[in-house]
Coordinates of C-alpha atoms and ligand atoms in Angstrom, one line a residue:
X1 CA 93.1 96.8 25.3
X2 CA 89.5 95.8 24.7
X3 CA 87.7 94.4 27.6
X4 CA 85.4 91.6 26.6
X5 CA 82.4 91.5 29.2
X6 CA 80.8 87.4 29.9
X7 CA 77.7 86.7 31.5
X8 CA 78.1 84.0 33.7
X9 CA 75.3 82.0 35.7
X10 CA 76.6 82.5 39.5
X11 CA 75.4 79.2 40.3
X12 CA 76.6 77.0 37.6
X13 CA 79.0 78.9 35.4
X14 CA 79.7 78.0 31.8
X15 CA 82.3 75.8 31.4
X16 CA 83.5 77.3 28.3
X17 CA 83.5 81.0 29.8
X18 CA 85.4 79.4 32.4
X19 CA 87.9 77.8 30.6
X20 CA 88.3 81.0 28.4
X21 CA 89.0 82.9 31.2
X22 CA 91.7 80.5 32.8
X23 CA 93.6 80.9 29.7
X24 CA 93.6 84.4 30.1
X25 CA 95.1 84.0 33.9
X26 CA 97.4 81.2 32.6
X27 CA 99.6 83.5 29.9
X28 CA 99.9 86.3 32.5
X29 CA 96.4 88.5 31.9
X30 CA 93.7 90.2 33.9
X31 CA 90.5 88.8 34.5
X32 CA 87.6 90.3 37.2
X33 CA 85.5 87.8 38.7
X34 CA 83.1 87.8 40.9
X35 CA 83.0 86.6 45.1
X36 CA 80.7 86.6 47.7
X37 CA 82.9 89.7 49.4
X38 CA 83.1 91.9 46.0
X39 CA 84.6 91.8 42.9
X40 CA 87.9 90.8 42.7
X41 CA 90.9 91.3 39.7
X42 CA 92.7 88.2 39.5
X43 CA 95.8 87.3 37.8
X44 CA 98.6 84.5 38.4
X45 CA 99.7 85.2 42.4
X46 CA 102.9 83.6 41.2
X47 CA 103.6 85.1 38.2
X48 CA 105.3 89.2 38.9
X49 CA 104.6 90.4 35.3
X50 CA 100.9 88.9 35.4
X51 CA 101.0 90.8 39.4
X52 CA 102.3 93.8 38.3
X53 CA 99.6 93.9 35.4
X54 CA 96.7 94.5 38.9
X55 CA 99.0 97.1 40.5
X56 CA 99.1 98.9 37.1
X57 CA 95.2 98.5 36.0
X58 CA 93.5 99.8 39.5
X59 CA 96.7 102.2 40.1
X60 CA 97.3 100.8 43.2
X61 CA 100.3 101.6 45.1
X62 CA 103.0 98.8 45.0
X63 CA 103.6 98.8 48.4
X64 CA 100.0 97.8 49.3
X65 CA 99.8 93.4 49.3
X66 CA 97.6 91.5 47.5
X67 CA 95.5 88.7 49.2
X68 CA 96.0 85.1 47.6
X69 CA 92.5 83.0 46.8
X70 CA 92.9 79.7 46.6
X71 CA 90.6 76.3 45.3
X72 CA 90.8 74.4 49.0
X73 CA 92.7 74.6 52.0
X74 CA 94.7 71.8 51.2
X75 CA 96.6 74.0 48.3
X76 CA 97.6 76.6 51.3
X77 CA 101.1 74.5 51.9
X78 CA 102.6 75.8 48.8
X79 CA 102.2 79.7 49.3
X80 CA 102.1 79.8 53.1
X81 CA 102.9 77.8 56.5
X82 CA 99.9 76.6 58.1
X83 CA 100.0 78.0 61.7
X84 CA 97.9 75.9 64.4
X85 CA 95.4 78.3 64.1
X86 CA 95.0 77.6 60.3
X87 CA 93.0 74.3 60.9
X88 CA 89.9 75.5 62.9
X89 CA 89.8 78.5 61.6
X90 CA 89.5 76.9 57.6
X91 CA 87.2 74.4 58.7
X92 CA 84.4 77.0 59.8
X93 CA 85.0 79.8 57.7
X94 CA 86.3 78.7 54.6
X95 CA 85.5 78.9 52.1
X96 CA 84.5 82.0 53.0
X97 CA 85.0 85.9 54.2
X98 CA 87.9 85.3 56.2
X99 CA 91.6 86.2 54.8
X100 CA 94.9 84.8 56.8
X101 CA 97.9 86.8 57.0
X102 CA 100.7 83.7 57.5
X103 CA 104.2 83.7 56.8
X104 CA 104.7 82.9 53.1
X105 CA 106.3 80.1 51.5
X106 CA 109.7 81.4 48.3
X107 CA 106.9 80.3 45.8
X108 CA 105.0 83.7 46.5
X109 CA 106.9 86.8 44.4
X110 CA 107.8 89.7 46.0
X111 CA 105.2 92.0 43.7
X112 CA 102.4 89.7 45.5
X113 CA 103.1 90.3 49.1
X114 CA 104.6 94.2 48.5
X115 CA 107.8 92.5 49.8
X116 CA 106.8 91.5 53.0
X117 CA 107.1 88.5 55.0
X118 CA 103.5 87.3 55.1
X119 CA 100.9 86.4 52.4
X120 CA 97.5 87.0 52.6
X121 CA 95.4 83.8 51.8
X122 CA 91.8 83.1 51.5
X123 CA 89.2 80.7 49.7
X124 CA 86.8 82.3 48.6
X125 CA 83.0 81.2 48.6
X126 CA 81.8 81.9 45.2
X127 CA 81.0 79.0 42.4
X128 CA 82.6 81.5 39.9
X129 CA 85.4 82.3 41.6
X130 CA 86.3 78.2 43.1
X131 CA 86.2 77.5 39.2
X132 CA 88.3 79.9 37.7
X133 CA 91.2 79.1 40.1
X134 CA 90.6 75.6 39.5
X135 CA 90.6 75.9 36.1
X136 CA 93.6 78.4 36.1
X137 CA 95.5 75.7 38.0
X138 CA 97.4 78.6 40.1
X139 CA 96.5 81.1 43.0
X140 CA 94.6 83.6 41.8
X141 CA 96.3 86.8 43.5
X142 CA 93.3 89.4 43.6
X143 CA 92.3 93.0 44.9
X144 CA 88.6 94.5 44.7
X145 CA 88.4 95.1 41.2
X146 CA 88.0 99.3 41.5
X147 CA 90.0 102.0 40.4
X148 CA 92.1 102.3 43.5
X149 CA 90.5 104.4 46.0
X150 CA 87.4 104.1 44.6
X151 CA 84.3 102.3 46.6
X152 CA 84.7 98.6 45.9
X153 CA 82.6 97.0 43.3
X154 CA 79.7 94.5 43.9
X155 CA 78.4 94.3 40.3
X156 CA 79.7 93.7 36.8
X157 CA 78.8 97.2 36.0
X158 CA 81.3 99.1 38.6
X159 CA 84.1 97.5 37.5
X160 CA 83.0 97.9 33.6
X161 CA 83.1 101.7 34.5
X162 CA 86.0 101.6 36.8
X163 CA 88.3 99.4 34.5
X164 CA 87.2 99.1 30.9
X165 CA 90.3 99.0 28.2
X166 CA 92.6 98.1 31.4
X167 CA 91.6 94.3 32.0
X168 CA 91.1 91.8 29.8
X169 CA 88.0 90.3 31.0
X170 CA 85.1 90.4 33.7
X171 CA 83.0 87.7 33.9
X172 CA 79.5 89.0 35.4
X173 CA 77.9 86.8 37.5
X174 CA 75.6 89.2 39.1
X175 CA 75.5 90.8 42.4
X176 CA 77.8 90.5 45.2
X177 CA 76.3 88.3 48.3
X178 CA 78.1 90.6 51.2
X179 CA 79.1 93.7 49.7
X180 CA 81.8 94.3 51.7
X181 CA 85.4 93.0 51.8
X182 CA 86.7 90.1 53.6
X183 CA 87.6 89.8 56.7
X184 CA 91.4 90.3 57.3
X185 CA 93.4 88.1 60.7
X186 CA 97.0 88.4 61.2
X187 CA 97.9 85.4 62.5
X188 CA 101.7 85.8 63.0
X189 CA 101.0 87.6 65.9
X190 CA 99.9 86.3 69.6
X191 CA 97.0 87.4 69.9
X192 CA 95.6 87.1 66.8
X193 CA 95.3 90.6 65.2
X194 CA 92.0 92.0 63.2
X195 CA 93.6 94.1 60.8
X196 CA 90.5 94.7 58.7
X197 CA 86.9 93.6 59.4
X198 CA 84.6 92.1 57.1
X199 CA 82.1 89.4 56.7
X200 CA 83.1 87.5 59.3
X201 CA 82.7 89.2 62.5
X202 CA 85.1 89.8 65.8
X203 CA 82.4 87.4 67.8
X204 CA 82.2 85.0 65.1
X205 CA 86.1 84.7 64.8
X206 CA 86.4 84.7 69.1
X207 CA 84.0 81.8 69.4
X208 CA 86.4 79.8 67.5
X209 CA 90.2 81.1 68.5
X210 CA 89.5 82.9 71.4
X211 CA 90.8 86.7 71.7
X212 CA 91.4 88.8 69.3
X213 CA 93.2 92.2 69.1
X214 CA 91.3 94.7 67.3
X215 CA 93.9 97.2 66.0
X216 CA 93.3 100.1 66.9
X217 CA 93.1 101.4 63.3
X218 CA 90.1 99.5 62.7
X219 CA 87.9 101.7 64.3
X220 CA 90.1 105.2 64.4
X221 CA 92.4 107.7 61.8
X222 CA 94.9 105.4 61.3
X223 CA 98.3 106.5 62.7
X224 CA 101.2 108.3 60.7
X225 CA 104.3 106.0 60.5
X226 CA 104.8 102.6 59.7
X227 CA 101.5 100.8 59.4
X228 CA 100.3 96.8 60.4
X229 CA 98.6 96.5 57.1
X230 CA 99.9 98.8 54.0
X231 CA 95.8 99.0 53.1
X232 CA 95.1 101.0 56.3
X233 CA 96.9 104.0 55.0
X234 CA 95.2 105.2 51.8
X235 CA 92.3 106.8 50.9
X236 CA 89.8 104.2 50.3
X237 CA 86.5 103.1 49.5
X238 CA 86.0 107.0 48.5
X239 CA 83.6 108.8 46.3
X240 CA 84.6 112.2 44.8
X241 CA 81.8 114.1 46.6
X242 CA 82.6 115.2 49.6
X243 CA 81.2 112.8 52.4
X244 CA 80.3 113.3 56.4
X245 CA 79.6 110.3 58.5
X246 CA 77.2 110.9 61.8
X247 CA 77.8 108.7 64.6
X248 CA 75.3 108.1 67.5
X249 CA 72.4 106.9 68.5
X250 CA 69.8 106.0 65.7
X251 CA 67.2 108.5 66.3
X252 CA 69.8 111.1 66.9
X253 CA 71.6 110.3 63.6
X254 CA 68.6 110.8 62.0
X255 CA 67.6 114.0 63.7
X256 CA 71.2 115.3 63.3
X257 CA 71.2 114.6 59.6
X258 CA 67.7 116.3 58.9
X259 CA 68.9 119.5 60.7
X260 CA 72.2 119.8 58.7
X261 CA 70.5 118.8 55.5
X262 CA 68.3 121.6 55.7
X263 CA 71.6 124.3 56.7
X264 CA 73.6 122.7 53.8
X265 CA 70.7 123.4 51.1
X266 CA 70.1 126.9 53.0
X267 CA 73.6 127.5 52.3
X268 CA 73.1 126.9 48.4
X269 CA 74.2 123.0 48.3
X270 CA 73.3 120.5 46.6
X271 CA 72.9 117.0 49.6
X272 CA 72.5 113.5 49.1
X273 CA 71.9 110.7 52.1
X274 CA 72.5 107.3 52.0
X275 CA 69.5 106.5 54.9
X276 CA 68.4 103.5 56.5
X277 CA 64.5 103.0 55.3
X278 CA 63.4 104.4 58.9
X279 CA 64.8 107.6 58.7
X280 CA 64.8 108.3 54.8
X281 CA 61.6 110.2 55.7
X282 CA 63.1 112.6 57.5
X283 CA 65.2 114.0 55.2
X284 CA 64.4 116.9 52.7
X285 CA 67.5 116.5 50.8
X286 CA 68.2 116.4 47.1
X287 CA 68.5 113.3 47.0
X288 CA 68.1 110.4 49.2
X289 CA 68.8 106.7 48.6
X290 CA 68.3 103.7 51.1
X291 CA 70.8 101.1 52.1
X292 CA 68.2 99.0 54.1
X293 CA 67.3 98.7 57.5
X294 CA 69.2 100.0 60.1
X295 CA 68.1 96.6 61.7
X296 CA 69.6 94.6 59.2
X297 CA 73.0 95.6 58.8
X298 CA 73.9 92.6 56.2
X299 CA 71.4 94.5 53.8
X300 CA 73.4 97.9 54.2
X301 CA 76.3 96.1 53.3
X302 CA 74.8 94.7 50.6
X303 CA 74.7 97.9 49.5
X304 CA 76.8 101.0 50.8
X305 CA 78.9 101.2 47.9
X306 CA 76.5 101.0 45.3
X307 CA 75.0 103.5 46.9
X308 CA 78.1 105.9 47.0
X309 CA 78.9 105.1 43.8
X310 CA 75.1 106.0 42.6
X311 CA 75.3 109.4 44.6
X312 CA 78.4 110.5 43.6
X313 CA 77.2 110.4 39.9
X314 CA 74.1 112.9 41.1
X315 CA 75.9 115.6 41.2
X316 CA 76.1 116.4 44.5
X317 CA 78.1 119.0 47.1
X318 CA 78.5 116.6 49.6
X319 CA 76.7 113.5 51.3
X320 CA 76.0 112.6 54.7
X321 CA 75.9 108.9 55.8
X322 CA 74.1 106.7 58.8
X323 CA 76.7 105.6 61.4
X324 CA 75.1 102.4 63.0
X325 CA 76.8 100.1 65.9
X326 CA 80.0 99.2 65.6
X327 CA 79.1 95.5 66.3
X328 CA 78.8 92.3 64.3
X329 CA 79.0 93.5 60.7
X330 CA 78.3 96.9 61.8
X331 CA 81.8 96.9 63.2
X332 CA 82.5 96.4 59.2
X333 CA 80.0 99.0 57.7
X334 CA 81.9 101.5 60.2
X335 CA 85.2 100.8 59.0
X336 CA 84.2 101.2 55.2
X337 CA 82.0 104.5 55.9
X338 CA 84.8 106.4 58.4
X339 CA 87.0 105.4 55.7
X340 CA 84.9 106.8 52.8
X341 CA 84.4 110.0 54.5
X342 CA 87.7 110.7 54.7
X343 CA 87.3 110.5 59.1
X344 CA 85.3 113.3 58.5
X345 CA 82.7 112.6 61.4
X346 CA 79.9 114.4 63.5
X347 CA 78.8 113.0 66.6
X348 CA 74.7 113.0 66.8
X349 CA 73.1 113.9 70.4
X350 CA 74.0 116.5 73.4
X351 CA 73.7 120.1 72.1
X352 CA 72.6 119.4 68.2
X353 CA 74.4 120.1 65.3
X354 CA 76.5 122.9 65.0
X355 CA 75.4 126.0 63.0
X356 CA 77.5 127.2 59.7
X357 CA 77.7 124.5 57.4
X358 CA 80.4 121.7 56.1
X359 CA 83.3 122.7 58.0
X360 CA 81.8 122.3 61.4
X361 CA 81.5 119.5 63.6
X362 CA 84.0 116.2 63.5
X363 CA 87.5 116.0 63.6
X364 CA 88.5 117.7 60.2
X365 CA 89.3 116.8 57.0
X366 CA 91.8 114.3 55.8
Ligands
AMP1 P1 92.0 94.5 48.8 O1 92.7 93.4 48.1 O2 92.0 95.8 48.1 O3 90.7 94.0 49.4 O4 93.0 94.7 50.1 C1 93.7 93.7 50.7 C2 94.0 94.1 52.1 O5 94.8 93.1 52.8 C3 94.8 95.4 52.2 O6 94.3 96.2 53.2 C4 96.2 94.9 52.4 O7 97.0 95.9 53.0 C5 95.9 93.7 53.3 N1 97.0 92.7 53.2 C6 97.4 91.9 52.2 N2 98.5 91.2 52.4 C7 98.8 91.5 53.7 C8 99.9 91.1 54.5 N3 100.8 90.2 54.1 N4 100.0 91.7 55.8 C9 99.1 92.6 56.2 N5 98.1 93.0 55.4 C10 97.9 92.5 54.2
MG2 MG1 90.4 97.2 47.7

């Protein structure tokens, strides 16, 4: 299949690229578009064929749901039921990084929800992405536009590499705004649940609804066995090269990371860091790229997985990565890097790192 690549102005997209695009979701095709979150791969939510078409184009498992974008909150009636919590929760955040798990409505195929009970449902903020789904006249059912597993994609050009020949379209409408996905509330449960964090944060999200439960693998290995949310289980967000996340306090991150920088390229390896601007400095490794500031955890979003996708086309043997607080976004950014490194992580501070290389240190690989 030949996969025609559109420049779009973010802003004020063409209306022609627009329309051409619709027409593609409307007879059952693939079309990546960007959000404010990442890059998404839309097709008709209530259309199997078009809904298989995703599963098969990212080779994502079929048991793993889709989230549903919608135009406005008003169109929510037809694909789920609007729980009390719906209203104040839609009129802060949405449009916006905040996805709903709700009981859906028969109008919602089984391919879309992975046969559940629930549908995932979000409007996204993104001139682009309101438009297409306008102009589709349908949900737009849509995943990060990545190979699955892969780290997410936050420009044109990562799902150009990740998908080309396996989608029909991708309109480019530049950078990502967040970088990271949304965030994802199940609200069929009392209290709310925070099945995945994103650009609206825990505090945000409280301020509004009150308590929420953070599940507990949000921030851990997720458990074997039946899972809350079929995304929690598989490898995600991943770049080949192996990856080690360091956990602490800032300036013992940093220190940790210089010190096993300099035992991995005694041992012969070839290191990468993605570093916050403060401590890139310290590092002596092959190569080191920065995020941002480790005060300014919306920039590292902005950009973690451009980052791991640049470094795992260096070369590399393996990559170490900043842990920052698990708070506000950072609660996010955690999320994304344990999950990139495969829970491979070192804590920073009392005693140093450990001598003798990779293996050391953390709780193991996957
Ligand atoms: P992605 O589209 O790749 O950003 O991933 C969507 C995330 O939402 C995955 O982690 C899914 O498992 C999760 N999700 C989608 N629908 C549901 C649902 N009905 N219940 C729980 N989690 C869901
Ligand atoms: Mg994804």
């Amino acid at each position: 299949m030949e996969t025609r690549l559109v420049a779009v102005d973010p802003e004020h997209p063409d209306e022609q690229a627009i329309a051409a695009a619709a027409e593609i979701i409307r007879r059952g095709g693939l079309v990546a578009f960007p959000t404010e979150t990442v890059y998404g791969l839309g097709a008709n939510a209530l259309d199997p064929a078009a809904v298989r078409g995703i599963f098969r184009a990212k080779g994502r498992p079929s048991d793993n749901p889709l989230i549903v974008h919608l135009a406005s909150p008003a169109d929510l009636p037809a694909v789920a039921v609007p729980l009390p919590l719906v209203d104040p929760l839609a009129r802060r955040f949405w449009p916006g990084p905040l996805t709903l798990v709700l009981p859906r409505t028969a109008a919602v195929p089984d391919e879309t929800t992975a046969g559940l009970d629930t549908v995932a449902v979000r409007v996204p903020d993104h001139p682009v992405a309101l438009a297409l789904i306008r102009a589709s006249g349908c949900p737009i059912a849509a995943p990060s536009a990545n190979r699955s597993g892969r780290p997410s994609p936050t420009r044109a050009a990562h799902v150009w590499a990740d998908l080309r020949g396996r989608i029909d379209m991708i309109l480019d409408g530049g950078q990502s705004g967040i970088g990271l996905e949304s965030t994802v509330l199940d609200l069929t449960q009392q209290p709310p649940v925070l099945l995945r964090p994103g650009g609206v944060t825990v505090e945000e999200l409280e301020e509004v609804i009150g308590p929420v439960r953070i599940h507990p693998a949000v921030e851990g290995r997720p458990a074997a066995g039946p899972v809350a949310s079929p995304g929690m289980k598989y490898r995600h967000y991943a770049p080949a090269t192996p990856c080690v996340l360091v956990e602490g306090e800032p300036a013992a991150v940093a220190a940790h990371i210089a010190t096993r920088v300099r035992q991995e390229r005694a041992a012969g390896r070839r290191v990468g860091v993605l570093a916050s601007r403060e401590a890139a400095p310290d590092y002596d490794a092959d190569v080191v790229l920065v995020a941002g500031s480790r005060t300014d955890p919306s920039e590292l979003a902005r950009h973690l997985f451009h980052g791991l996708r640049q470094l795992d086309e260096a070369g590399l043997d393996l990559l170490f990565l900043e842990g920052v607080e698990p708070r506000g976004l950072g609660l996010a950014l955690m999320n994304r890097m344990r999950r990139a490194a495969g829970y491979r992580i070192e804590r920073a501070g009392a005693g140093g790192p450990h001598a003798g290389g990779a293996g050391t240190g953390g709780d193991g690989a996957p």
